[in-house]
CSV table of C-alpha atoms and ligand atoms in Angstrom, one decimal:
chain,number,residue,atom,x,y,z
Y,12,UNK,CA,-95.2,-67.3,0.0
Y,13,UNK,CA,-95.8,-70.0,-2.5
Y,14,UNK,CA,-95.5,-73.6,-2.0
Y,15,UNK,CA,-95.0,-76.9,-3.0
Y,16,UNK,CA,-95.5,-80.6,-1.1
Y,17,UNK,CA,-94.1,-83.3,-2.2
Y,18,UNK,CA,-94.9,-86.5,0.1
Y,19,UNK,CA,-93.3,-90.1,0.6
Y,20,UNK,CA,-93.8,-92.7,2.5
Y,21,UNK,CA,-97.0,-94.8,3.9
Y,22,UNK,CA,-101.0,-93.0,4.5
Y,23,UNK,CA,-100.3,-92.1,7.4
Y,24,UNK,CA,-97.0,-89.2,6.1
Y,25,UNK,CA,-100.0,-88.2,3.9
Y,26,UNK,CA,-102.1,-87.1,6.2
Y,27,UNK,CA,-99.3,-85.6,7.6
Y,28,UNK,CA,-98.7,-83.5,5.1
Y,29,UNK,CA,-103.0,-82.7,4.9
Y,30,UNK,CA,-102.1,-81.6,8.6
Y,31,UNK,CA,-99.3,-79.5,7.3
Y,32,UNK,CA,-100.7,-78.0,4.3
Y,33,UNK,CA,-103.8,-77.0,6.7
Y,34,UNK,CA,-101.7,-74.9,8.7
Y,35,UNK,CA,-100.1,-73.3,5.7
Y,36,UNK,CA,-103.1,-72.4,3.9
Y,37,UNK,CA,-104.7,-70.7,7.0
Y,38,UNK,CA,-101.8,-68.9,7.2
Y,39,UNK,CA,-102.2,-67.5,4.0
Y,40,UNK,CA,-99.6,-69.5,1.8
Y,41,UNK,CA,-100.0,-70.6,-1.4
Y,42,UNK,CA,-99.8,-74.5,-2.8
Y,43,UNK,CA,-98.5,-74.4,-6.3
Y,44,UNK,CA,-98.6,-77.4,-8.9
Y,45,UNK,CA,-94.8,-77.9,-9.4
Y,46,UNK,CA,-91.6,-77.4,-7.7
Y,47,UNK,CA,-90.5,-74.5,-9.8
Y,48,UNK,CA,-93.2,-72.2,-9.6
Y,49,UNK,CA,-93.0,-72.4,-5.6
Y,50,UNK,CA,-90.9,-69.9,-3.1
Y,51,UNK,CA,-90.7,-72.3,-1.0
Y,52,UNK,CA,-89.8,-76.8,-1.8
Y,53,UNK,CA,-90.7,-79.0,1.3
Y,54,UNK,CA,-90.3,-82.8,0.9
Y,55,UNK,CA,-92.2,-85.2,3.8
Y,56,UNK,CA,-89.3,-87.5,4.0
Y,57,UNK,CA,-89.8,-91.5,4.7
Y,58,UNK,CA,-86.9,-93.2,7.0
Y,59,UNK,CA,-88.8,-96.7,7.7
Y,60,UNK,CA,-86.4,-98.8,5.1
Y,61,UNK,CA,-83.2,-98.5,3.4
Y,62,UNK,CA,-85.2,-98.2,0.4
Y,63,UNK,CA,-87.5,-95.5,1.7
Y,64,UNK,CA,-84.1,-93.2,3.0
Y,65,UNK,CA,-83.0,-93.6,-0.5
Y,66,UNK,CA,-86.2,-92.8,-2.5
Y,67,UNK,CA,-86.1,-89.8,0.5
Y,68,UNK,CA,-82.2,-88.7,-0.2
Y,69,UNK,CA,-83.3,-89.2,-4.1
Y,70,UNK,CA,-86.0,-87.2,-4.2
Y,71,UNK,CA,-84.4,-84.3,-2.1
Y,72,UNK,CA,-81.4,-84.6,-4.7
Y,73,UNK,CA,-83.1,-84.0,-7.6
Y,74,UNK,CA,-85.0,-81.2,-5.9
Y,75,UNK,CA,-81.8,-79.7,-4.8
Y,76,UNK,CA,-79.9,-79.7,-7.9
Y,77,UNK,CA,-82.8,-78.1,-10.0
Y,78,UNK,CA,-83.7,-75.3,-8.0
Y,79,UNK,CA,-83.3,-71.7,-8.3
Y,80,UNK,CA,-80.8,-69.8,-5.8
Y,81,UNK,CA,-84.0,-67.5,-4.2
Y,82,UNK,CA,-86.2,-70.7,-3.4
Y,83,UNK,CA,-85.9,-72.5,-0.4
Y,84,UNK,CA,-85.8,-76.1,0.3
Y,85,UNK,CA,-86.7,-77.4,4.1
Y,86,UNK,CA,-87.0,-81.0,4.3
Y,87,UNK,CA,-89.0,-82.9,6.4
Y,88,UNK,CA,-91.3,-85.9,7.8
Y,89,UNK,CA,-89.3,-89.4,9.0
Y,90,UNK,CA,-86.5,-89.5,7.9
Y,91,UNK,CA,-85.3,-86.1,9.1
Y,92,UNK,CA,-86.8,-86.9,12.2
Y,93,UNK,CA,-83.8,-89.4,12.9
Y,94,UNK,CA,-81.4,-88.8,10.1
Y,95,UNK,CA,-81.1,-85.1,9.6
Y,96,UNK,CA,-77.3,-85.4,9.6
Y,97,UNK,CA,-77.5,-88.0,6.7
Y,98,UNK,CA,-79.5,-85.7,4.6
Y,99,UNK,CA,-77.6,-82.8,5.2
Y,100,UNK,CA,-74.2,-84.7,4.1
Y,101,UNK,CA,-76.0,-85.5,1.2
Y,102,UNK,CA,-77.5,-83.1,0.4
Y,103,UNK,CA,-75.8,-79.9,2.1
Y,104,UNK,CA,-77.6,-76.7,0.8
Y,105,UNK,CA,-81.1,-77.7,2.6
Y,106,UNK,CA,-82.4,-74.6,3.8
Y,107,UNK,CA,-83.5,-76.2,6.7
Y,108,UNK,CA,-84.3,-79.9,8.3
Y,109,UNK,CA,-87.5,-80.5,11.1
Y,110,UNK,CA,-88.6,-83.7,12.4
Y,111,UNK,CA,-91.9,-85.6,12.2
Y,112,UNK,CA,-94.9,-83.7,13.2
Y,113,UNK,CA,-93.4,-80.7,13.3
Y,114,UNK,CA,-95.9,-78.4,11.6
Y,115,UNK,CA,-96.7,-76.3,14.0
Y,116,UNK,CA,-92.8,-75.0,13.9
Y,117,UNK,CA,-92.7,-74.8,10.4
Y,118,UNK,CA,-95.7,-72.6,10.7
Y,119,UNK,CA,-94.0,-70.4,13.1
Y,120,UNK,CA,-90.5,-69.7,11.7
Y,121,UNK,CA,-92.4,-68.8,8.5
Y,122,UNK,CA,-95.1,-66.5,9.7
Y,123,UNK,CA,-98.2,-65.9,7.9
Y,124,UNK,CA,-98.2,-65.2,4.6
Y,125,UNK,CA,-97.2,-61.6,3.3
Y,126,UNK,CA,-98.2,-61.5,-0.5
Y,127,UNK,CA,-101.5,-63.3,-2.0
Y,128,UNK,CA,-101.1,-64.9,-5.2
Y,129,UNK,CA,-104.3,-65.5,-7.7
Y,130,UNK,CA,-104.3,-69.0,-7.9
Y,131,UNK,CA,-107.0,-71.3,-7.9
Y,132,UNK,CA,-107.7,-72.7,-4.3
Y,133,UNK,CA,-110.0,-76.0,-3.8
Y,134,UNK,CA,-114.0,-75.5,-3.1
Y,135,UNK,CA,-114.3,-73.7,0.3
Y,136,UNK,CA,-114.8,-75.7,3.2
Y,137,UNK,CA,-118.6,-77.0,4.2
Y,138,UNK,CA,-117.5,-77.0,7.8
Y,139,UNK,CA,-116.6,-73.8,8.5
Y,140,UNK,CA,-112.4,-73.9,10.0
Y,141,UNK,CA,-111.5,-77.5,8.9
Y,142,UNK,CA,-109.2,-76.7,6.2
Y,143,UNK,CA,-109.3,-78.5,2.6
Y,144,UNK,CA,-109.3,-82.4,2.2
Y,145,UNK,CA,-108.5,-84.9,-0.5
Y,146,UNK,CA,-110.6,-84.3,-4.3
Y,147,UNK,CA,-110.3,-87.7,-3.6
Y,148,UNK,CA,-113.3,-90.4,-3.1
Y,149,UNK,CA,-111.2,-92.0,-0.6
Y,150,UNK,CA,-109.5,-90.6,2.7
Y,151,UNK,CA,-107.4,-91.4,5.8
Y,152,UNK,CA,-108.3,-90.5,8.9
Y,153,UNK,CA,-105.6,-90.5,10.9
Y,154,UNK,CA,-106.7,-91.6,14.7
Y,155,UNK,CA,-103.8,-91.4,16.4
Y,156,UNK,CA,-99.4,-91.2,15.8
Y,157,UNK,CA,-96.6,-93.3,18.1
Y,158,UNK,CA,-96.2,-95.9,19.5
Y,159,UNK,CA,-95.9,-98.1,22.3
Y,160,UNK,CA,-95.4,-101.7,21.4
Y,161,UNK,CA,-91.2,-102.6,22.2
Y,162,UNK,CA,-91.1,-104.7,18.6
Y,163,UNK,CA,-87.3,-105.2,18.0
Y,164,UNK,CA,-87.2,-104.6,14.7
Y,165,UNK,CA,-89.0,-101.1,14.2
Y,166,UNK,CA,-88.2,-97.4,14.4
Y,167,UNK,CA,-91.3,-95.8,14.6
Y,168,UNK,CA,-91.3,-95.5,18.7
Y,169,UNK,CA,-88.2,-93.9,18.3
Y,170,UNK,CA,-89.2,-91.4,15.0
Y,171,UNK,CA,-93.4,-91.1,16.8
Y,172,UNK,CA,-92.5,-91.1,20.2
Y,173,UNK,CA,-95.3,-92.6,22.6
Y,174,UNK,CA,-99.0,-93.5,21.2
Y,175,UNK,CA,-101.3,-90.2,21.1
Y,176,UNK,CA,-104.4,-90.0,20.2
Y,177,UNK,CA,-106.4,-87.7,18.2
Y,178,UNK,CA,-109.4,-86.4,20.0
Y,179,UNK,CA,-112.7,-87.9,19.2
Y,180,UNK,CA,-114.7,-84.2,18.9
Y,181,UNK,CA,-111.8,-83.2,15.9
Y,182,UNK,CA,-111.7,-86.9,14.2
Y,183,UNK,CA,-115.5,-86.8,13.9
Y,184,UNK,CA,-114.7,-83.0,12.4
Y,185,UNK,CA,-113.0,-83.8,10.1
Y,186,UNK,CA,-115.2,-87.0,9.1
Y,187,UNK,CA,-117.8,-85.3,8.8
Y,188,UNK,CA,-116.4,-82.5,6.8
Y,189,UNK,CA,-114.8,-85.3,4.0
Y,190,UNK,CA,-118.4,-87.1,3.9
Y,191,UNK,CA,-119.8,-83.2,3.1
Y,192,UNK,CA,-116.6,-82.9,0.2
Y,193,UNK,CA,-118.5,-86.3,-0.9
Y,194,UNK,CA,-115.7,-89.0,-0.2
Y,195,UNK,CA,-117.5,-92.3,0.1
Y,196,UNK,CA,-114.7,-94.4,1.9
Y,197,UNK,CA,-112.9,-93.3,5.1
Y,198,UNK,CA,-109.8,-95.5,6.0
Y,199,UNK,CA,-108.3,-95.5,9.1
Y,200,UNK,CA,-105.2,-95.5,9.9
Y,201,UNK,CA,-102.7,-95.1,13.1
Y,202,UNK,CA,-99.7,-96.9,13.5
Y,203,UNK,CA,-101.6,-99.3,16.6
Y,204,UNK,CA,-105.3,-98.9,15.6
Y,205,UNK,CA,-106.7,-100.3,18.3
Y,206,UNK,CA,-104.5,-98.5,20.8
Y,207,UNK,CA,-106.9,-95.5,20.5
Y,208,UNK,CA,-107.5,-94.1,23.9
Y,209,UNK,CA,-105.2,-95.6,26.0
Y,210,UNK,CA,-103.9,-92.9,26.9
Y,211,UNK,CA,-106.8,-91.1,27.9
Y,212,UNK,CA,-107.4,-94.2,29.8
Y,213,UNK,CA,-109.9,-96.4,28.0
Y,214,UNK,CA,-110.8,-99.3,27.3
Y,215,UNK,CA,-112.0,-100.5,24.1
Y,216,UNK,CA,-111.8,-97.2,23.2
Y,217,UNK,CA,-111.5,-98.0,19.3
Y,218,UNK,CA,-115.1,-99.6,19.4
Y,219,UNK,CA,-116.3,-96.1,21.1
Y,220,UNK,CA,-114.7,-94.4,18.6
Y,221,UNK,CA,-116.3,-96.5,15.7
Y,222,UNK,CA,-119.7,-96.4,17.3
Y,223,UNK,CA,-119.3,-92.6,17.5
Y,224,UNK,CA,-117.7,-92.5,14.2
Y,225,UNK,CA,-120.4,-94.8,12.3
Y,226,UNK,CA,-123.4,-92.8,13.3
Y,227,UNK,CA,-121.8,-89.3,12.8
Y,228,UNK,CA,-121.5,-90.0,9.1
Y,229,UNK,CA,-123.8,-92.2,8.2
Y,230,UNK,CA,-123.7,-91.4,4.2
Y,231,UNK,CA,-119.9,-93.0,4.6
Y,232,UNK,CA,-120.9,-96.2,3.0
Y,233,UNK,CA,-117.6,-97.8,3.8
Y,234,UNK,CA,-114.9,-96.9,6.9
Y,235,UNK,CA,-111.9,-99.2,6.7
Y,236,UNK,CA,-109.9,-100.4,10.1
Y,237,UNK,CA,-106.1,-100.7,9.3
Y,238,UNK,CA,-103.4,-101.6,11.4
Y,239,UNK,CA,-104.8,-103.6,14.5
Y,240,UNK,CA,-102.2,-104.9,17.0
Y,241,UNK,CA,-102.9,-108.5,17.5
Y,242,UNK,CA,-104.2,-108.9,21.3
Y,243,UNK,CA,-105.9,-105.3,21.0
Y,244,UNK,CA,-108.3,-107.2,19.5
Y,245,UNK,CA,-111.5,-107.8,21.4
Y,246,UNK,CA,-114.9,-109.0,21.3
Y,247,UNK,CA,-116.0,-105.7,22.3
Y,248,UNK,CA,-114.3,-104.1,18.8
Y,249,UNK,CA,-115.4,-107.1,16.5
Y,250,UNK,CA,-119.0,-106.8,17.6
Y,251,UNK,CA,-119.0,-103.1,17.3
Y,252,UNK,CA,-117.8,-103.8,13.8
Y,253,UNK,CA,-119.9,-106.4,12.8
Y,254,UNK,CA,-123.4,-104.2,14.3
Y,255,UNK,CA,-121.9,-101.0,12.5
Y,256,UNK,CA,-123.5,-100.7,8.6
Y,257,UNK,CA,-121.1,-98.8,7.6
Y,258,UNK,CA,-118.1,-100.4,8.8
Y,259,UNK,CA,-116.7,-102.7,6.6
Y,260,UNK,CA,-115.8,-106.4,7.0
Y,261,UNK,CA,-112.4,-105.8,6.8
Y,262,UNK,CA,-109.5,-105.5,9.1
Y,263,UNK,CA,-106.1,-104.7,8.4
Y,264,UNK,CA,-103.9,-106.9,11.2
Y,265,UNK,CA,-99.9,-106.9,10.7
Y,266,UNK,CA,-99.2,-110.3,12.5
Y,267,UNK,CA,-94.8,-109.8,11.5
Y,268,UNK,CA,-94.6,-114.1,11.9
Y,269,UNK,CA,-95.9,-117.2,12.4
Y,270,UNK,CA,-93.2,-119.0,14.2
Y,271,UNK,CA,-93.8,-118.5,18.3
Y,272,UNK,CA,-89.6,-117.9,18.3
Y,273,UNK,CA,-89.6,-115.9,15.9
Y,274,UNK,CA,-92.3,-113.7,17.3
Y,275,UNK,CA,-90.8,-113.5,20.9
Y,276,UNK,CA,-87.5,-112.4,19.6
Y,277,UNK,CA,-89.1,-109.7,18.1
Y,278,UNK,CA,-91.6,-109.4,21.0
Y,279,UNK,CA,-94.3,-109.7,19.3
Y,280,UNK,CA,-97.7,-111.1,20.9
Y,281,UNK,CA,-97.2,-114.9,20.2
Y,282,UNK,CA,-99.6,-117.1,18.0
Y,283,UNK,CA,-102.7,-118.1,20.5
Y,284,UNK,CA,-103.1,-114.2,20.9
Y,285,UNK,CA,-102.8,-113.8,17.2
Y,286,UNK,CA,-105.4,-116.7,16.5
Y,287,UNK,CA,-107.5,-115.7,19.5
Y,288,UNK,CA,-107.3,-112.0,18.0
Y,289,UNK,CA,-108.6,-113.4,14.2
Y,290,UNK,CA,-110.9,-115.8,15.9
Y,291,UNK,CA,-112.7,-112.7,17.7
Y,292,UNK,CA,-113.1,-111.2,14.4
Y,293,UNK,CA,-114.1,-114.4,12.5
Y,294,UNK,CA,-117.2,-115.0,15.1
Y,295,UNK,CA,-118.6,-111.8,14.8
Y,296,UNK,CA,-117.6,-111.5,10.6
Y,297,UNK,CA,-118.1,-114.7,9.6
Y,298,UNK,CA,-117.3,-112.8,6.0
Y,299,UNK,CA,-114.4,-110.5,6.8
Y,300,UNK,CA,-112.2,-110.2,4.8
Y,301,UNK,CA,-108.5,-110.3,6.5
Y,302,UNK,CA,-105.3,-108.3,5.7
Y,303,UNK,CA,-102.3,-109.4,6.8
Y,304,UNK,CA,-98.0,-108.3,6.6
Y,305,UNK,CA,-95.2,-110.6,7.4
Y,306,UNK,CA,-91.6,-110.1,7.4
Y,307,UNK,CA,-89.2,-113.0,6.4
Y,308,UNK,CA,-85.5,-113.3,6.8
Y,309,UNK,CA,-85.8,-112.3,10.4
Y,310,UNK,CA,-82.1,-112.2,12.2
Y,311,UNK,CA,-81.7,-115.9,12.8
Y,312,UNK,CA,-84.6,-117.3,11.0
Y,313,UNK,CA,-84.1,-120.8,10.4
Y,314,UNK,CA,-85.7,-122.8,7.7
Y,315,UNK,CA,-87.6,-124.4,10.4
Y,316,UNK,CA,-89.2,-121.3,11.9
Y,317,UNK,CA,-89.8,-120.1,7.9
Y,318,UNK,CA,-92.0,-123.7,7.1
Y,319,UNK,CA,-93.9,-122.7,10.1
Y,320,UNK,CA,-94.9,-119.1,8.8
Y,321,UNK,CA,-95.7,-121.0,5.8
Y,322,UNK,CA,-98.1,-123.9,8.1
Y,323,UNK,CA,-99.7,-120.6,9.4
Y,324,UNK,CA,-100.8,-118.6,5.8
Y,325,UNK,CA,-101.8,-121.9,5.0
Y,326,UNK,CA,-104.1,-122.1,8.1
Y,327,UNK,CA,-105.2,-119.2,8.4
Y,328,UNK,CA,-105.6,-118.5,4.7
Y,329,UNK,CA,-105.6,-114.4,4.4
Y,330,UNK,CA,-107.3,-112.8,1.5
Y,331,UNK,CA,-104.4,-110.4,1.6
Y,332,UNK,CA,-100.8,-110.5,2.5
Y,333,UNK,CA,-98.0,-108.0,2.3
Y,334,UNK,CA,-94.4,-109.3,3.0
Y,335,UNK,CA,-91.4,-107.3,3.3
Y,336,UNK,CA,-87.9,-109.2,3.5
Y,337,UNK,CA,-86.2,-108.0,6.8
Y,338,UNK,CA,-83.8,-104.9,6.8
Y,339,UNK,CA,-82.0,-103.5,9.4
Y,340,UNK,CA,-82.8,-100.2,10.9
Y,341,UNK,CA,-79.7,-98.3,12.5
Y,342,UNK,CA,-81.1,-97.5,16.0
Y,343,UNK,CA,-83.6,-100.8,16.7
Y,344,UNK,CA,-82.1,-103.9,18.6
Y,345,UNK,CA,-82.4,-106.1,15.7
Y,346,UNK,CA,-80.4,-104.1,13.8
Y,347,UNK,CA,-77.5,-105.4,16.4
Y,348,UNK,CA,-78.4,-109.3,15.3
Y,349,UNK,CA,-76.5,-111.6,12.6
Y,350,UNK,CA,-78.4,-110.9,9.5
Y,351,UNK,CA,-79.2,-113.9,7.1
Y,352,UNK,CA,-77.9,-112.8,3.2
Y,353,UNK,CA,-80.0,-111.3,0.8
Y,354,UNK,CA,-80.7,-114.0,-0.8
Y,355,UNK,CA,-82.3,-116.4,1.6
Y,356,UNK,CA,-84.5,-113.1,2.6
Y,357,UNK,CA,-85.7,-113.3,-1.1
Y,358,UNK,CA,-85.6,-117.1,-1.4
Y,359,UNK,CA,-88.3,-117.1,1.1
Y,360,UNK,CA,-90.0,-114.0,0.1
Y,361,UNK,CA,-90.8,-115.6,-2.9
Y,362,UNK,CA,-91.8,-118.7,-1.4
Y,363,UNK,CA,-94.4,-116.8,0.5
Y,364,UNK,CA,-95.6,-114.3,-2.1
Y,365,UNK,CA,-96.2,-117.7,-4.1
Y,366,UNK,CA,-98.2,-119.4,-1.4
Y,367,UNK,CA,-100.2,-116.2,-0.6
Y,368,UNK,CA,-100.8,-115.0,-4.5
Y,369,UNK,CA,-102.4,-119.2,-4.7
Y,370,UNK,CA,-104.9,-118.4,-1.5
Y,371,UNK,CA,-105.7,-115.0,-2.6
Y,372,UNK,CA,-106.8,-116.7,-6.0
Y,373,UNK,CA,-109.2,-119.0,-4.3
Y,374,UNK,CA,-110.6,-116.3,-2.5
Y,375,UNK,CA,-111.3,-114.2,-5.6
Y,376,UNK,CA,-112.4,-117.3,-7.4
Y,377,UNK,CA,-115.4,-118.4,-4.5
Y,378,UNK,CA,-116.4,-114.8,-5.5
Y,379,UNK,CA,-117.5,-115.7,-8.9
Y,380,UNK,CA,-121.1,-115.5,-9.4
Y,381,UNK,CA,-121.5,-113.6,-6.4
Y,382,UNK,CA,-122.7,-109.1,-6.3
Y,383,UNK,CA,-120.9,-106.5,-4.9
Y,384,UNK,CA,-120.6,-103.4,-4.6
Y,385,UNK,CA,-117.3,-101.5,-6.4
Y,386,UNK,CA,-116.0,-97.9,-5.8
Y,387,UNK,CA,-114.6,-96.9,-8.9
Y,388,UNK,CA,-111.1,-95.0,-8.7
Y,389,UNK,CA,-109.6,-94.7,-12.4
Y,390,UNK,CA,-110.8,-91.6,-14.0
Y,391,UNK,CA,-109.1,-93.0,-16.9
Y,392,UNK,CA,-110.5,-96.5,-17.8
Y,393,UNK,CA,-107.8,-99.5,-18.9
Y,394,UNK,CA,-108.8,-99.6,-22.5
Y,395,UNK,CA,-110.1,-103.5,-22.4
Y,396,UNK,CA,-107.6,-105.7,-21.3
Y,397,UNK,CA,-109.1,-108.1,-20.0
Y,398,UNK,CA,-112.1,-108.3,-22.5
Y,399,UNK,CA,-113.6,-105.9,-25.3
Y,400,UNK,CA,-114.2,-102.2,-24.9
Y,401,UNK,CA,-113.4,-99.7,-22.1
Y,402,UNK,CA,-112.7,-101.1,-18.6
Y,403,UNK,CA,-113.0,-98.9,-15.2
Y,404,UNK,CA,-110.6,-99.4,-11.9
Y,405,UNK,CA,-112.1,-99.9,-9.0
Y,406,UNK,CA,-112.5,-101.7,-5.4
Y,407,UNK,CA,-114.9,-103.7,-3.6
Y,408,UNK,CA,-114.7,-103.4,0.4
Y,409,UNK,CA,-112.6,-106.4,0.5
Y,410,UNK,CA,-109.5,-104.3,-1.0
Y,411,UNK,CA,-108.4,-101.5,0.7
Y,412,UNK,CA,-106.8,-98.8,-1.3
Y,413,UNK,CA,-102.8,-99.1,-2.9
Y,414,UNK,CA,-102.4,-102.3,-1.0
Y,415,UNK,CA,-104.8,-104.7,-1.7
Y,416,UNK,CA,-107.0,-106.0,-5.3
Y,417,UNK,CA,-108.8,-104.3,-8.0
Y,418,UNK,CA,-112.0,-104.9,-9.4
Y,419,UNK,CA,-112.1,-104.5,-13.4
Y,420,UNK,CA,-115.3,-103.1,-14.1
Y,421,UNK,CA,-116.8,-103.4,-18.0
Y,422,UNK,CA,-118.0,-99.8,-19.2
Y,423,UNK,CA,-116.6,-96.2,-18.0
Y,424,UNK,CA,-117.5,-95.0,-14.6
Y,425,UNK,CA,-116.2,-92.1,-13.5
Y,426,UNK,CA,-114.2,-92.3,-10.3
Y,427,UNK,CA,-116.1,-91.8,-7.1
Y,428,UNK,CA,-119.2,-93.6,-8.8
Y,429,UNK,CA,-120.2,-96.8,-6.7
Y,430,UNK,CA,-122.3,-99.8,-8.5
Y,431,UNK,CA,-122.8,-103.2,-8.2
Y,432,UNK,CA,-121.1,-105.6,-10.2
Y,433,UNK,CA,-121.7,-109.3,-10.7
Y,434,UNK,CA,-118.1,-111.2,-10.5
Y,435,UNK,CA,-117.8,-112.8,-13.4
Y,436,UNK,CA,-113.0,-113.9,-13.1
Y,437,UNK,CA,-111.0,-114.1,-11.1
Y,438,UNK,CA,-107.2,-112.7,-11.4
Y,439,UNK,CA,-104.5,-113.7,-8.5
Y,440,UNK,CA,-105.5,-110.3,-7.2
Y,441,UNK,CA,-107.9,-108.8,-9.0
Y,442,UNK,CA,-111.7,-109.5,-10.1
Y,443,UNK,CA,-112.8,-109.0,-13.3
Y,444,UNK,CA,-116.6,-107.7,-13.5
Y,445,UNK,CA,-119.6,-106.5,-15.1
Y,446,UNK,CA,-122.7,-104.0,-13.4
Y,447,UNK,CA,-125.4,-105.6,-12.8
Y,448,UNK,CA,-127.6,-102.1,-11.1
Y,449,UNK,CA,-127.5,-99.3,-8.4
Y,450,UNK,CA,-125.5,-100.3,-5.9
Y,451,UNK,CA,-126.8,-101.4,-2.2
Y,452,UNK,CA,-124.9,-97.6,-0.4
Y,453,UNK,CA,-127.3,-94.8,0.6
Y,454,UNK,CA,-129.7,-93.7,-2.3
Y,455,UNK,CA,-128.2,-90.3,-2.1
Y,456,UNK,CA,-124.4,-91.6,-2.6
Y,457,UNK,CA,-125.1,-93.5,-5.7
Y,458,UNK,CA,-124.7,-93.1,-9.2
Y,459,UNK,CA,-127.4,-94.2,-11.9
Y,460,UNK,CA,-126.0,-97.5,-13.7
Y,461,UNK,CA,-125.2,-95.4,-17.3
Y,462,UNK,CA,-121.7,-95.0,-18.2
Y,463,UNK,CA,-119.9,-91.6,-19.6
Y,464,UNK,CA,-120.3,-91.1,-23.1
Y,465,UNK,CA,-117.5,-89.8,-24.8
Y,466,UNK,CA,-118.1,-87.0,-26.9
T,511,SF4,S1,-96.8,-102.2,16.9
T,511,SF4,FE1,-95.5,-101.1,14.6
T,511,SF4,S2,-95.1,-99.1,14.9
T,511,SF4,FE2,-95.7,-100.1,16.8
T,511,SF4,S3,-93.7,-100.9,17.3
T,511,SF4,FE3,-94.1,-102.8,16.6
T,511,SF4,S4,-93.8,-102.5,14.2
T,511,SF4,FE4,-93.6,-101.0,15.4
């Protein structure tokens, strides 16, 4: 069967799609590049917030209206896990719906392919039996899924269930395969990455896993940790990160608010706990780049509580801040509470982001004159927006893919190139850079400092 898969939502959903694709390919089903070529159209949906749900429904509607009678349409993932009826009401002619992580069920229902098609496949895996991976210089590695935390605004535990860690052996195998495929950055994701191994009774399971992973893929220069939970960032974890040469000094630790009263209502760890976790990583890695996310306009948030959030941001001066206005999730305790007006939420969001932007600019300015490695991401360089000549787009280790800033490097370099640059200028979120030499990453991965010459 020929299939086409559309993936919506976060990086964790992308990893789910990769796993689903592996399952389908193992059954010899064949991917195609556009839905019109497919016998089976799959949409992996996101149901995290209302905007994501709207996008999911809209995407399914569009695909449904264009499909031929002999094409099947499967809608899967987070949104169908919690709101399959809503999806079916909005788009009645769907062939089937499946919840999150239901790839085994989908595979069982489809069975092995009865026809094969002469469509080019990705290069075979260098590690037998490991399926395929993304042909990108960065790849996500989902180390666990589900969540045991009680955050009152979050529907994830209902969607994904209890936290369950993937096995270290399987993850190491996947990381080796990705490394052999040329990946230069592994981004570790989970709902709560610091819970890794807890379900197997391990303490500091994440630190142990990082040690094994770092040793298993020494030629992957950047391993990045996302979604750490405050209070679970132990001195052992911080010291392991500092000691391992290819774990980048970067951490994403979503804190959600900066007022103890709001955190208490959210059933989140207190500011004392958050400060302690931040201190652990800053003590071990004084130059660590910290990312966090905040929710503004949580039910009952007073002007004073919001000001406490701004004060906390001023105090901690995070390198990267992502912010969301609170949006009620049906089925969560916070959705029952009286809501703030949209105008208030938007006003507070703008104030927080104004402060975050100023702090980000300050951090970027401090980098001017320094030399850093940049991983080039853009295959199609931007043409001379910040100066004359072509510009390639990449990131330093201080910026995570898709959510943080960019490094704009003079010259044209292929995606996947890692080069040494000098930072010449700072924008609010991005850096302006000039190449200066060969990257300090292991030489097998470094690319000579010669821009591509266009024919
Ligand atoms: S830790 Fe994250 S995923 Fe888990 S309940 Fe809280 S917000 Fe949701």
